[in-house]
GROMACS .gro file of C-alpha atoms in nm:
model
  193
    1MET     CA    1  -1.677  -1.943  -1.796
    2ILE     CA    2  -1.861  -2.112  -1.513
    3SER     CA    3  -1.501  -2.221  -1.340
    4MET     CA    4  -1.408  -1.841  -1.325
    5ILE     CA    5  -1.752  -1.789  -1.165
    6THR     CA    6  -1.701  -2.045  -0.887
    7LYS     CA    7  -1.336  -1.961  -0.818
    8PRO     CA    8  -1.224  -1.782  -0.485
    9PRO     CA    9  -1.220  -1.369  -0.579
   10GLY     CA   10  -0.848  -1.293  -0.711
   11TRP     CA   11  -0.627  -1.008  -0.646
   12ILE     CA   12  -0.826  -0.757  -0.923
   13PHE     CA   13  -1.144  -0.840  -0.738
   14LEU     CA   14  -1.007  -0.754  -0.364
   15ILE     CA   15  -0.805  -0.436  -0.495
   16GLY     CA   16  -1.136  -0.311  -0.694
   17LEU     CA   17  -1.328  -0.368  -0.346
   18LEU     CA   18  -1.049  -0.247  -0.137
   19ALA     CA   19  -0.999   0.079  -0.310
   20PRO     CA   20  -1.328   0.223  -0.271
   21CYS     CA   21  -1.359   0.076   0.081
   22LEU     CA   22  -1.038   0.287   0.169
   23LEU     CA   23  -1.167   0.595  -0.018
   24VAL     CA   24  -1.513   0.606   0.200
   25LEU     CA   25  -1.260   0.573   0.484
   26TYR     CA   26  -1.075   0.878   0.399
   27TRP     CA   27  -1.405   1.066   0.339
   28ALA     CA   28  -1.488   0.965   0.713
   29SER     CA   29  -1.169   1.116   0.867
   30VAL     CA   30  -1.294   1.443   0.838
   31PRO     CA   31  -1.522   1.648   1.110
   32PHE     CA   32  -1.813   1.610   0.905
   33TRP     CA   33  -1.852   1.314   0.693
   34TYR     CA   34  -1.894   1.351   0.327
   35GLY     CA   35  -2.220   1.133   0.314
   36ILE     CA   36  -2.351   1.203  -0.033
   37GLU     CA   37  -2.015   1.098  -0.199
   38MET     CA   38  -1.997   0.817   0.048
   39PHE     CA   39  -2.350   0.684  -0.005
   40LEU     CA   40  -2.303   0.708  -0.407
   41ILE     CA   41  -1.983   0.493  -0.389
   42GLY     CA   42  -2.160   0.222  -0.170
   43LEU     CA   43  -2.459   0.220  -0.436
   44PHE     CA   44  -2.267   0.240  -0.745
   45ILE     CA   45  -1.945   0.073  -0.673
   46LEU     CA   46  -1.951  -0.142  -0.328
   47GLY     CA   47  -2.324  -0.275  -0.404
   48PRO     CA   48  -2.241  -0.421  -0.724
   49LEU     CA   49  -1.911  -0.586  -0.598
   50VAL     CA   50  -2.092  -0.707  -0.324
   51LEU     CA   51  -2.352  -0.869  -0.532
   52VAL     CA   52  -2.099  -1.023  -0.774
   53TYR     CA   53  -1.931  -1.204  -0.467
   54ILE     CA   54  -2.250  -1.322  -0.324
   55ARG     CA   55  -2.357  -1.457  -0.702
   56ARG     CA   56  -1.996  -1.603  -0.703
   57LEU     CA   57  -2.016  -1.774  -0.386
   58THR     CA   58  -2.348  -1.906  -0.419
   59THR     CA   59  -2.230  -2.069  -0.772
   60ALA     CA   60  -1.945  -2.204  -0.627
   61SER     CA   61  -2.161  -2.352  -0.324
   62PHE     CA   62  -2.345  -2.542  -0.575
   63GLU     CA   63  -2.109  -2.677  -0.774
   64GLY     CA   64  -1.927  -2.794  -0.428
   65GLN     CA   65  -1.628  -2.533  -0.503
   66VAL     CA   66  -1.615  -2.344  -0.185
   67SER     CA   67  -1.431  -2.574   0.059
   68GLY     CA   68  -1.124  -2.568  -0.195
   69ARG     CA   69  -0.982  -2.224  -0.054
   70PRO     CA   70  -1.195  -2.087   0.233
   71TRP     CA   71  -0.962  -1.828   0.361
   72ARG     CA   72  -0.963  -1.683   0.042
   73TRP     CA   73  -1.364  -1.649   0.056
   74LEU     CA   74  -1.347  -1.467   0.368
   75VAL     CA   75  -1.088  -1.201   0.253
   76ALA     CA   76  -1.363  -1.008   0.073
   77PRO     CA   77  -1.644  -1.021   0.370
   78LEU     CA   78  -1.356  -0.921   0.608
   79ILE     CA   79  -1.292  -0.594   0.410
   80VAL     CA   80  -1.645  -0.511   0.408
   81TRP     CA   81  -1.663  -0.570   0.772
   82ALA     CA   82  -1.367  -0.362   0.884
   83THR     CA   83  -1.489  -0.078   0.696
   84ILE     CA   84  -1.831  -0.086   0.807
   85LEU     CA   85  -1.677  -0.123   1.207
   86ALA     CA   86  -1.434   0.127   1.118
   87LEU     CA   87  -1.719   0.378   1.019
   88VAL     CA   88  -1.951   0.301   1.323
   89THR     CA   89  -1.685   0.335   1.568
   90ASN     CA   90  -1.593   0.664   1.374
   91ALA     CA   91  -1.222   0.529   1.393
   92PRO     CA   92  -1.090   0.717   1.056
   93PHE     CA   93  -1.138   1.040   1.223
   94HIS     CA   94  -1.037   0.968   1.580
   95LEU     CA   95  -0.711   0.828   1.448
   96ARG     CA   96  -0.639   1.107   1.187
   97PHE     CA   97  -0.736   1.374   1.436
   98ALA     CA   98  -0.561   1.205   1.719
   99ILE     CA   99  -0.225   1.216   1.515
  100SER     CA  100  -0.280   1.583   1.430
  101LEU     CA  101  -0.373   1.736   1.736
  102PRO     CA  102  -0.016   1.810   1.865
  103GLU     CA  103   0.080   2.014   1.561
  104MET     CA  104  -0.306   2.153   1.541
  105GLU     CA  105  -0.232   2.299   1.911
  106GLU     CA  106   0.092   2.412   1.834
  107TYR     CA  107  -0.010   2.587   1.506
  108ALA     CA  108  -0.327   2.705   1.640
  109ALA     CA  109  -0.132   2.932   1.906
  110THR     CA  110   0.029   3.086   1.655
  111VAL     CA  111  -0.287   3.211   1.430
  112LYS     CA  112  -0.317   3.570   1.357
  113GLU     CA  113  -0.532   3.705   1.082
  114GLN     CA  114  -0.457   3.573   0.789
  115SER     CA  115  -0.516   3.638   0.407
  116VAL     CA  116  -0.746   3.422   0.234
  117ASP     CA  117  -0.466   3.412  -0.042
  118ALA     CA  118  -0.199   3.258   0.211
  119PRO     CA  119  -0.083   2.911   0.083
  120CYS     CA  120  -0.209   2.581   0.223
  121GLU     CA  121   0.017   2.401   0.434
  122TRP     CA  122   0.002   2.053   0.632
  123VAL     CA  123  -0.096   2.075   0.973
  124GLY     CA  124  -0.056   1.707   1.095
  125LEU     CA  125  -0.261   1.510   0.863
  126TYR     CA  126  -0.458   1.786   0.780
  127ARG     CA  127  -0.448   2.046   0.484
  128VAL     CA  128  -0.490   2.394   0.620
  129CYS     CA  129  -0.577   2.652   0.356
  130TYR     CA  130  -0.699   2.933   0.579
  131SER     CA  131  -0.653   3.044   0.950
  132SER     CA  132  -0.822   3.299   1.173
  133PRO     CA  133  -0.908   3.386   1.524
  134HIS     CA  134  -1.296   3.290   1.596
  135TYR     CA  135  -1.536   3.602   1.605
  136VAL     CA  136  -1.835   3.640   1.770
  137GLU     CA  137  -2.047   3.949   1.690
  138SER     CA  138  -1.724   4.093   1.495
  139GLU     CA  139  -1.502   4.060   1.768
  140ALA     CA  140  -1.236   3.823   1.781
  141VAL     CA  141  -1.215   3.588   2.057
  142PRO     CA  142  -0.885   3.599   2.236
  143GLY     CA  143  -0.674   3.272   2.244
  144SER     CA  144  -0.910   3.094   1.967
  145ALA     CA  145  -0.819   2.994   1.605
  146TYR     CA  146  -1.020   2.839   1.317
  147LEU     CA  147  -0.837   2.606   1.063
  148SER     CA  148  -1.038   2.600   0.719
  149THR     CA  149  -0.934   2.243   0.604
  150GLU     CA  150  -0.892   2.150   0.204
  151GLU     CA  151  -0.956   1.739   0.100
  152TRP     CA  152  -0.837   1.593  -0.162
  153VAL     CA  153  -1.070   1.564  -0.458
  154ILE     CA  154  -1.367   1.728  -0.307
  155ASP     CA  155  -1.379   2.135  -0.228
  156SER     CA  156  -1.595   2.151   0.138
  157ASN     CA  157  -1.592   2.444   0.390
  158THR     CA  158  -1.500   2.247   0.682
  159GLY     CA  159  -1.250   2.300   0.955
  160PHE     CA  160  -1.146   2.293   1.310
  161LEU     CA  161  -1.212   2.567   1.587
  162MET     CA  162  -1.037   2.577   1.894
  163VAL     CA  163  -1.217   2.799   2.141
  164PRO     CA  164  -1.001   2.889   2.479
  165HIS     CA  165  -1.341   2.836   2.696
  166GLY     CA  166  -1.681   2.733   2.663
  167LYS     CA  167  -1.842   2.670   2.334
  168PRO     CA  168  -1.850   2.837   1.999
  169GLU     CA  169  -2.133   3.082   1.891
  170ALA     CA  170  -2.464   2.901   1.850
  171GLU     CA  171  -2.495   2.722   1.515
  172THR     CA  172  -2.670   2.911   1.213
  173ILE     CA  173  -2.830   2.801   0.906
  174ASP     CA  174  -2.489   2.849   0.713
  175ASP     CA  175  -2.239   2.697   1.030
  176LYS     CA  176  -2.258   2.374   1.213
  177TYR     CA  177  -2.031   2.265   1.484
  178ARG     CA  178  -1.946   1.928   1.644
  179HIS     CA  179  -1.756   1.918   1.988
  180ILE     CA  180  -1.454   1.673   1.919
  181SER     CA  181  -1.258   1.706   2.257
  182GLY     CA  182  -1.149   1.938   2.477
  183ARG     CA  183  -1.118   2.311   2.318
  184TRP     CA  184  -1.162   2.126   1.975
  185PHE     CA  185  -1.491   2.135   1.775
  186GLY     CA  186  -1.539   2.052   1.427
  187HIS     CA  187  -1.691   2.326   1.203
  188HIS     CA  188  -1.917   2.296   0.898
  189GLY     CA  189  -2.012   2.615   0.661
  190TRP     CA  190  -2.231   2.694   0.395
  191ASP     CA  191  -2.079   2.519   0.070
  192ASN     CA  192  -2.197   2.747  -0.198
  193TRP     CA  193  -2.463   2.522  -0.293
   0.00000   0.00000   0.00000
């Protein structure tokens, strides 16, 4: 049993570490992060895996077996640090948005009043399930578009807002906006909690 603890992490451990890291990066690729979900993944999955890794590294150090394959010991910390660096720089969102922007611009130019029951469709890398012009005091803003997006597994009231000039209406208790670039804003509405 002690020989297993002193060996570098194998593929099962690395896949078990990489999978939740990729899920966290996916949840960070939206205008407003899924913060609670990311925190729970970090606390209950990534935290214990990091503790197991530290325990294995410590035991292997005392047994003098770390020098056998040092590059294999470095893979797990590199995965964790790459995930942290990507989160700090907000790289998942910037990359996904940049790839999707041309299609979102094209789609926003065609937005008219739609039914809530309209089928969802992929616009770039985002799944848009509802779109409409942006309204200010019950008046549609000409040339504006609101794109409500839906993510895998989690239902959240988030999306994108494109306004031709200036800023969207002031934030309310239910609606928050985040400037992304140019005419584009991230939107987070009431989640029915």
